[in-house]
Short mmCIF file of C-alpha atoms in Angstrom, two decimals:
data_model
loop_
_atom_site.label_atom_id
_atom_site.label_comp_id
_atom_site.label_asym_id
_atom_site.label_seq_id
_atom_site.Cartn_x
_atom_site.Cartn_y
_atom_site.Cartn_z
CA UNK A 1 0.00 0.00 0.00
CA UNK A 2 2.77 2.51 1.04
CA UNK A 3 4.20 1.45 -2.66
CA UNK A 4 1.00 2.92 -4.37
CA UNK A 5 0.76 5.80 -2.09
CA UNK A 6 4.28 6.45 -3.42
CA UNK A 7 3.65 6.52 -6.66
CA UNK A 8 0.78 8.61 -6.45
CA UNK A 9 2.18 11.34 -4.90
CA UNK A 10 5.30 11.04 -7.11
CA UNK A 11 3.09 11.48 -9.90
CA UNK A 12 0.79 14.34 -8.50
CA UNK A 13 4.24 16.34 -8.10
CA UNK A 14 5.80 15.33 -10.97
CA UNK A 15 2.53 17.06 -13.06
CA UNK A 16 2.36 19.85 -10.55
CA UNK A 17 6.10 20.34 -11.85
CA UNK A 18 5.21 20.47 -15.01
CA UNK A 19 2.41 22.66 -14.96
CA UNK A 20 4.58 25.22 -12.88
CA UNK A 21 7.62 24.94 -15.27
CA UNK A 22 5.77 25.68 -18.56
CA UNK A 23 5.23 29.13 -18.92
CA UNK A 24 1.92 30.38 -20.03
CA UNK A 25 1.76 33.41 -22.17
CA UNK A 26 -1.15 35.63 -21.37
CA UNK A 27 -1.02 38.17 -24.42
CA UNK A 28 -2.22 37.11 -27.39
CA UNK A 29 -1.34 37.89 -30.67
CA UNK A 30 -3.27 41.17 -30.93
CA UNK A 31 -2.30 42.58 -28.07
CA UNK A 32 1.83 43.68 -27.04
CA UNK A 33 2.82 45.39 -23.91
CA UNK A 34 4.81 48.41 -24.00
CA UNK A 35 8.58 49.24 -22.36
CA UNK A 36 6.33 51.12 -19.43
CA UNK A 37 4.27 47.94 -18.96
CA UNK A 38 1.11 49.23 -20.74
CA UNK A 39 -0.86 46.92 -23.27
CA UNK A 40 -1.46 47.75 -26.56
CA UNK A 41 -4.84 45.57 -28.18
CA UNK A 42 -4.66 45.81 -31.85
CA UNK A 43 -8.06 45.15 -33.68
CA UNK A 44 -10.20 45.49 -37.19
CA UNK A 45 -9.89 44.21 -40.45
CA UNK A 46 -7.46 44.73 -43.73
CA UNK A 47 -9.32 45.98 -46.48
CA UNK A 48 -8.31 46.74 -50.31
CA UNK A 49 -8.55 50.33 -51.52
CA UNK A 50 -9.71 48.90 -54.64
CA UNK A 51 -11.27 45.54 -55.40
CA UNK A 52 -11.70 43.77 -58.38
CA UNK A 53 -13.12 41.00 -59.72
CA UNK A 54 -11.33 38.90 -62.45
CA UNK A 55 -13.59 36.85 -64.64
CA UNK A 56 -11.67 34.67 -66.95
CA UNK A 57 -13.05 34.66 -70.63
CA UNK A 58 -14.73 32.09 -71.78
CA UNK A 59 -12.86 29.96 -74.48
CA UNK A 60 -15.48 27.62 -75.60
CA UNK A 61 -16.42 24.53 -73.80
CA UNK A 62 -12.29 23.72 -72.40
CA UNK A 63 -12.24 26.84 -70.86
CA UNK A 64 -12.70 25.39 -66.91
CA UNK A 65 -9.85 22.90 -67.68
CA UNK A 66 -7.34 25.34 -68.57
CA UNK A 67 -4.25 25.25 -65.90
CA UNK A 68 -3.38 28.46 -64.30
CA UNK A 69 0.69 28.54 -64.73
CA UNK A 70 1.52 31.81 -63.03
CA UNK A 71 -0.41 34.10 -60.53
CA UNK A 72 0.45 37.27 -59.12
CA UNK A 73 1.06 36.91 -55.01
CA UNK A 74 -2.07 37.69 -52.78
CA UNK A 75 -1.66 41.50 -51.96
CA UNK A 76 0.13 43.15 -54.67
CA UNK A 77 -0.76 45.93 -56.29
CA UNK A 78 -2.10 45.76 -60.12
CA UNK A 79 -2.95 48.15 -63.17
CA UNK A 80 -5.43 48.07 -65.66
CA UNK A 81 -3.79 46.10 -68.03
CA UNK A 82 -1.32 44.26 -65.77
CA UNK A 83 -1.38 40.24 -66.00
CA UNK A 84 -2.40 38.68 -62.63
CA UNK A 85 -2.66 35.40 -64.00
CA UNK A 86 -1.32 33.17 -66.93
CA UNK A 87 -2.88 30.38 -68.46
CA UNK A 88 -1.19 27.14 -69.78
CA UNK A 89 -0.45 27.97 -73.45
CA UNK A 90 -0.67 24.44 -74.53
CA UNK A 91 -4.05 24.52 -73.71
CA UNK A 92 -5.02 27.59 -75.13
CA UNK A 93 -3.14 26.68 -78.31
CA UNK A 94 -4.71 23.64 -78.30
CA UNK A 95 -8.24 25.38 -78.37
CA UNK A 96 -7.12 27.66 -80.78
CA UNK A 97 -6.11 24.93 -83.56
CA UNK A 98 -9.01 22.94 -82.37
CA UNK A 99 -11.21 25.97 -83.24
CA UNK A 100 -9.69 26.97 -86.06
CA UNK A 101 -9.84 22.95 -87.77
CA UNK A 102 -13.68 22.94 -87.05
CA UNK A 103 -13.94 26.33 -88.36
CA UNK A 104 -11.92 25.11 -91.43
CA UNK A 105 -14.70 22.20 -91.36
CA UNK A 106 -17.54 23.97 -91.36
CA UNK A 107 -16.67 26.25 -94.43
CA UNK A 108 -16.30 22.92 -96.55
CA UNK A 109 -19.18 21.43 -96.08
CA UNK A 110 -20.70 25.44 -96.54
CA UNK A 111 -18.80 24.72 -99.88
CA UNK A 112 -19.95 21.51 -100.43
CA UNK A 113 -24.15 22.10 -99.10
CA UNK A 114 -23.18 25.57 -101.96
CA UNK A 115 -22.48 22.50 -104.45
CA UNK A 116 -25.29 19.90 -103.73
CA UNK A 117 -28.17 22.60 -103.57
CA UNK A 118 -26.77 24.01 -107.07
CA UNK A 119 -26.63 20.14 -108.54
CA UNK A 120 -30.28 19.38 -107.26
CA UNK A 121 -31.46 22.82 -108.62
CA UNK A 122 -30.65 22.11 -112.02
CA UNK A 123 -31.66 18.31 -111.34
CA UNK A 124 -34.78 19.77 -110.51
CA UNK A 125 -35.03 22.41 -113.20
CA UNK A 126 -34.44 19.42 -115.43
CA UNK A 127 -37.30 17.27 -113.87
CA UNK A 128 -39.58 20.36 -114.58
CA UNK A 129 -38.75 21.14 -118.23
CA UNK A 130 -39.04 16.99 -119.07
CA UNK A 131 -42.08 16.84 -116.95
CA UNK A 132 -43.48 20.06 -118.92
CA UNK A 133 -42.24 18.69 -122.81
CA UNK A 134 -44.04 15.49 -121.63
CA UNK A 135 -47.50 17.91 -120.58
CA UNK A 136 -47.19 19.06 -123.93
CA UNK A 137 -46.62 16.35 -125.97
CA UNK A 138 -49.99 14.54 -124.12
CA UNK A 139 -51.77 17.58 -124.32
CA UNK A 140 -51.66 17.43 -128.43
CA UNK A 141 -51.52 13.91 -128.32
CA UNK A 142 -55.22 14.51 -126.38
CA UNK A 143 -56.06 17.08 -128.92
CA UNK A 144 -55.34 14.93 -131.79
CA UNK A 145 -57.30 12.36 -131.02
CA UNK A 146 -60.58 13.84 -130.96
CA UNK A 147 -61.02 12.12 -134.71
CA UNK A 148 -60.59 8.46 -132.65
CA UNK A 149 -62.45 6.11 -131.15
CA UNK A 150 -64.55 7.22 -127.93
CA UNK A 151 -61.74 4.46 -126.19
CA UNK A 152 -58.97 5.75 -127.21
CA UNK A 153 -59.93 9.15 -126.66
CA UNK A 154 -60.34 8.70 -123.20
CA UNK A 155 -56.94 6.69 -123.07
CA UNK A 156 -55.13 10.35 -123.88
CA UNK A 157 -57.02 11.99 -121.53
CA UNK A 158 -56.00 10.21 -118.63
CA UNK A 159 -52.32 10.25 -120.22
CA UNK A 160 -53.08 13.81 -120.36
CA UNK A 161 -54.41 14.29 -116.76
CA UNK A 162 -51.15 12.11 -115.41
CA UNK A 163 -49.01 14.31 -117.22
CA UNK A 164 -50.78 17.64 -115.97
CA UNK A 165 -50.53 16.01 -112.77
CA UNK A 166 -46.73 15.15 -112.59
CA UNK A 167 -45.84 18.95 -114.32
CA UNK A 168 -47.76 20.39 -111.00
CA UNK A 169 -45.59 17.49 -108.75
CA UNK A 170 -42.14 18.20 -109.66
CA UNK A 171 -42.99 22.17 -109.43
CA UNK A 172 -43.88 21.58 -105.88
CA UNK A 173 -41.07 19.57 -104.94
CA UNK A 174 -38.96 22.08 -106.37
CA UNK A 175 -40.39 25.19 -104.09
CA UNK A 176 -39.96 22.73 -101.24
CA UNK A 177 -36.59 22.00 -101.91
CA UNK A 178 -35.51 25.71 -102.38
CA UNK A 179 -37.23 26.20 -98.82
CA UNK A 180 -35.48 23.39 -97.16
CA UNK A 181 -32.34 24.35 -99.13
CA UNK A 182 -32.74 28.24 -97.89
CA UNK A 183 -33.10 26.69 -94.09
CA UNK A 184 -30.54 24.34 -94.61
CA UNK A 185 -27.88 27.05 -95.91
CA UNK A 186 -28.85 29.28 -93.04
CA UNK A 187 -28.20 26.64 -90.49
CA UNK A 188 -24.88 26.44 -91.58
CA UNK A 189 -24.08 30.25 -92.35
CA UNK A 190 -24.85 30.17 -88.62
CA UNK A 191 -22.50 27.31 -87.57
CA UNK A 192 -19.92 29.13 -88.96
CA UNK A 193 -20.36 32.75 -87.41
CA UNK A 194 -20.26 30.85 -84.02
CA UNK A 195 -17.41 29.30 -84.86
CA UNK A 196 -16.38 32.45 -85.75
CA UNK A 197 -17.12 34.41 -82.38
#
């Protein structure tokens, strides 16, 4: 028993010790005492004279993954004009020939929708003046036989009728391909100016 009584009161002096030997600073970091013994308590906050926000422009859809290289050091005083910040010029150069290939891109098929819609014009054109030669030629065809039989009268009228009736076809597929042509050109005109911007 004496043994454990020992120990205990070894132990309750040997963290009495401690406590007594450490020194415990009662000023904090705002406050500082004077040569006269005086305190001095320092307070408030550290505010910019002027403060700006940077916004980084937007360079398409990559522009969030673009590494930030070099940055000016918190506190330090910047012009209009003055770099705070540089960007990884791979990536930017990679966004620039990435733009500028899709931009190349887009102008050839412009070129090439310039080509087909031209093609399928005169296709069309064609259609209309065949279609119309054919109206003709079954119109006299219809005429002609008015001195025939009753049968075969009514045989070039309905040749007739088909013919009118194909002429009036192929001149309304040929409005609705110049609309859908139109919209389809201005589709791409606008693909381009974006790519553009």
């Amino acid at each position: 028993m004496k043994r454990s009584q020992l120990y205990s009161l070894f132990s309750v002096v040997l963290v009495a010790a401690l406590l007594f030997s450490c020194k415990r600073s009662s000023e904090s970091e705002s406050e500082r005492r004077t040569s006269d013994g005086s305190v001095i308590v320092e307070t408030g906050e550290l505010a910019a004279v002027n403060s700006r926000s940077v916004v980084v422009s937007r360079y398409g859809r990559q522009w969030y993954q673009m590494k930030i290289v070099g940055l000016l050091n918190h506190g330090e005083i910047v012009k209009k004009g003055d770099s705070i910040a540089q960007l990884d010029p791979a990536d930017i150069n990679k966004y620039i020939l990435e733009s500028e290939s899709n931009l190349e891109t887009q102008l050839a098929v412009l070129e090439k929708l310039y080509v087909e819609q031209e093609n399928k014009k005169q296709e069309s054109e064609s259609k209309i003046r065949n279609e119309s030669a054919a109206f003709d030629l079954k119109k006299i065809e219809w005429e002609a036989s008015r001195f025939e039989s009753e049968r075969l009268r009514k045989i070039k009228q309905l040749e007739y009728e088909q013919a009118v009736i194909n002429l009036e076809k192929e001149k309304k597929i040929y409005e609705l391909n110049k609309a859908i042509n139109t919209s389809e050109l201005k589709i791409q005109e606008i693909r381009v100016e974006q790519i553009k911007k």
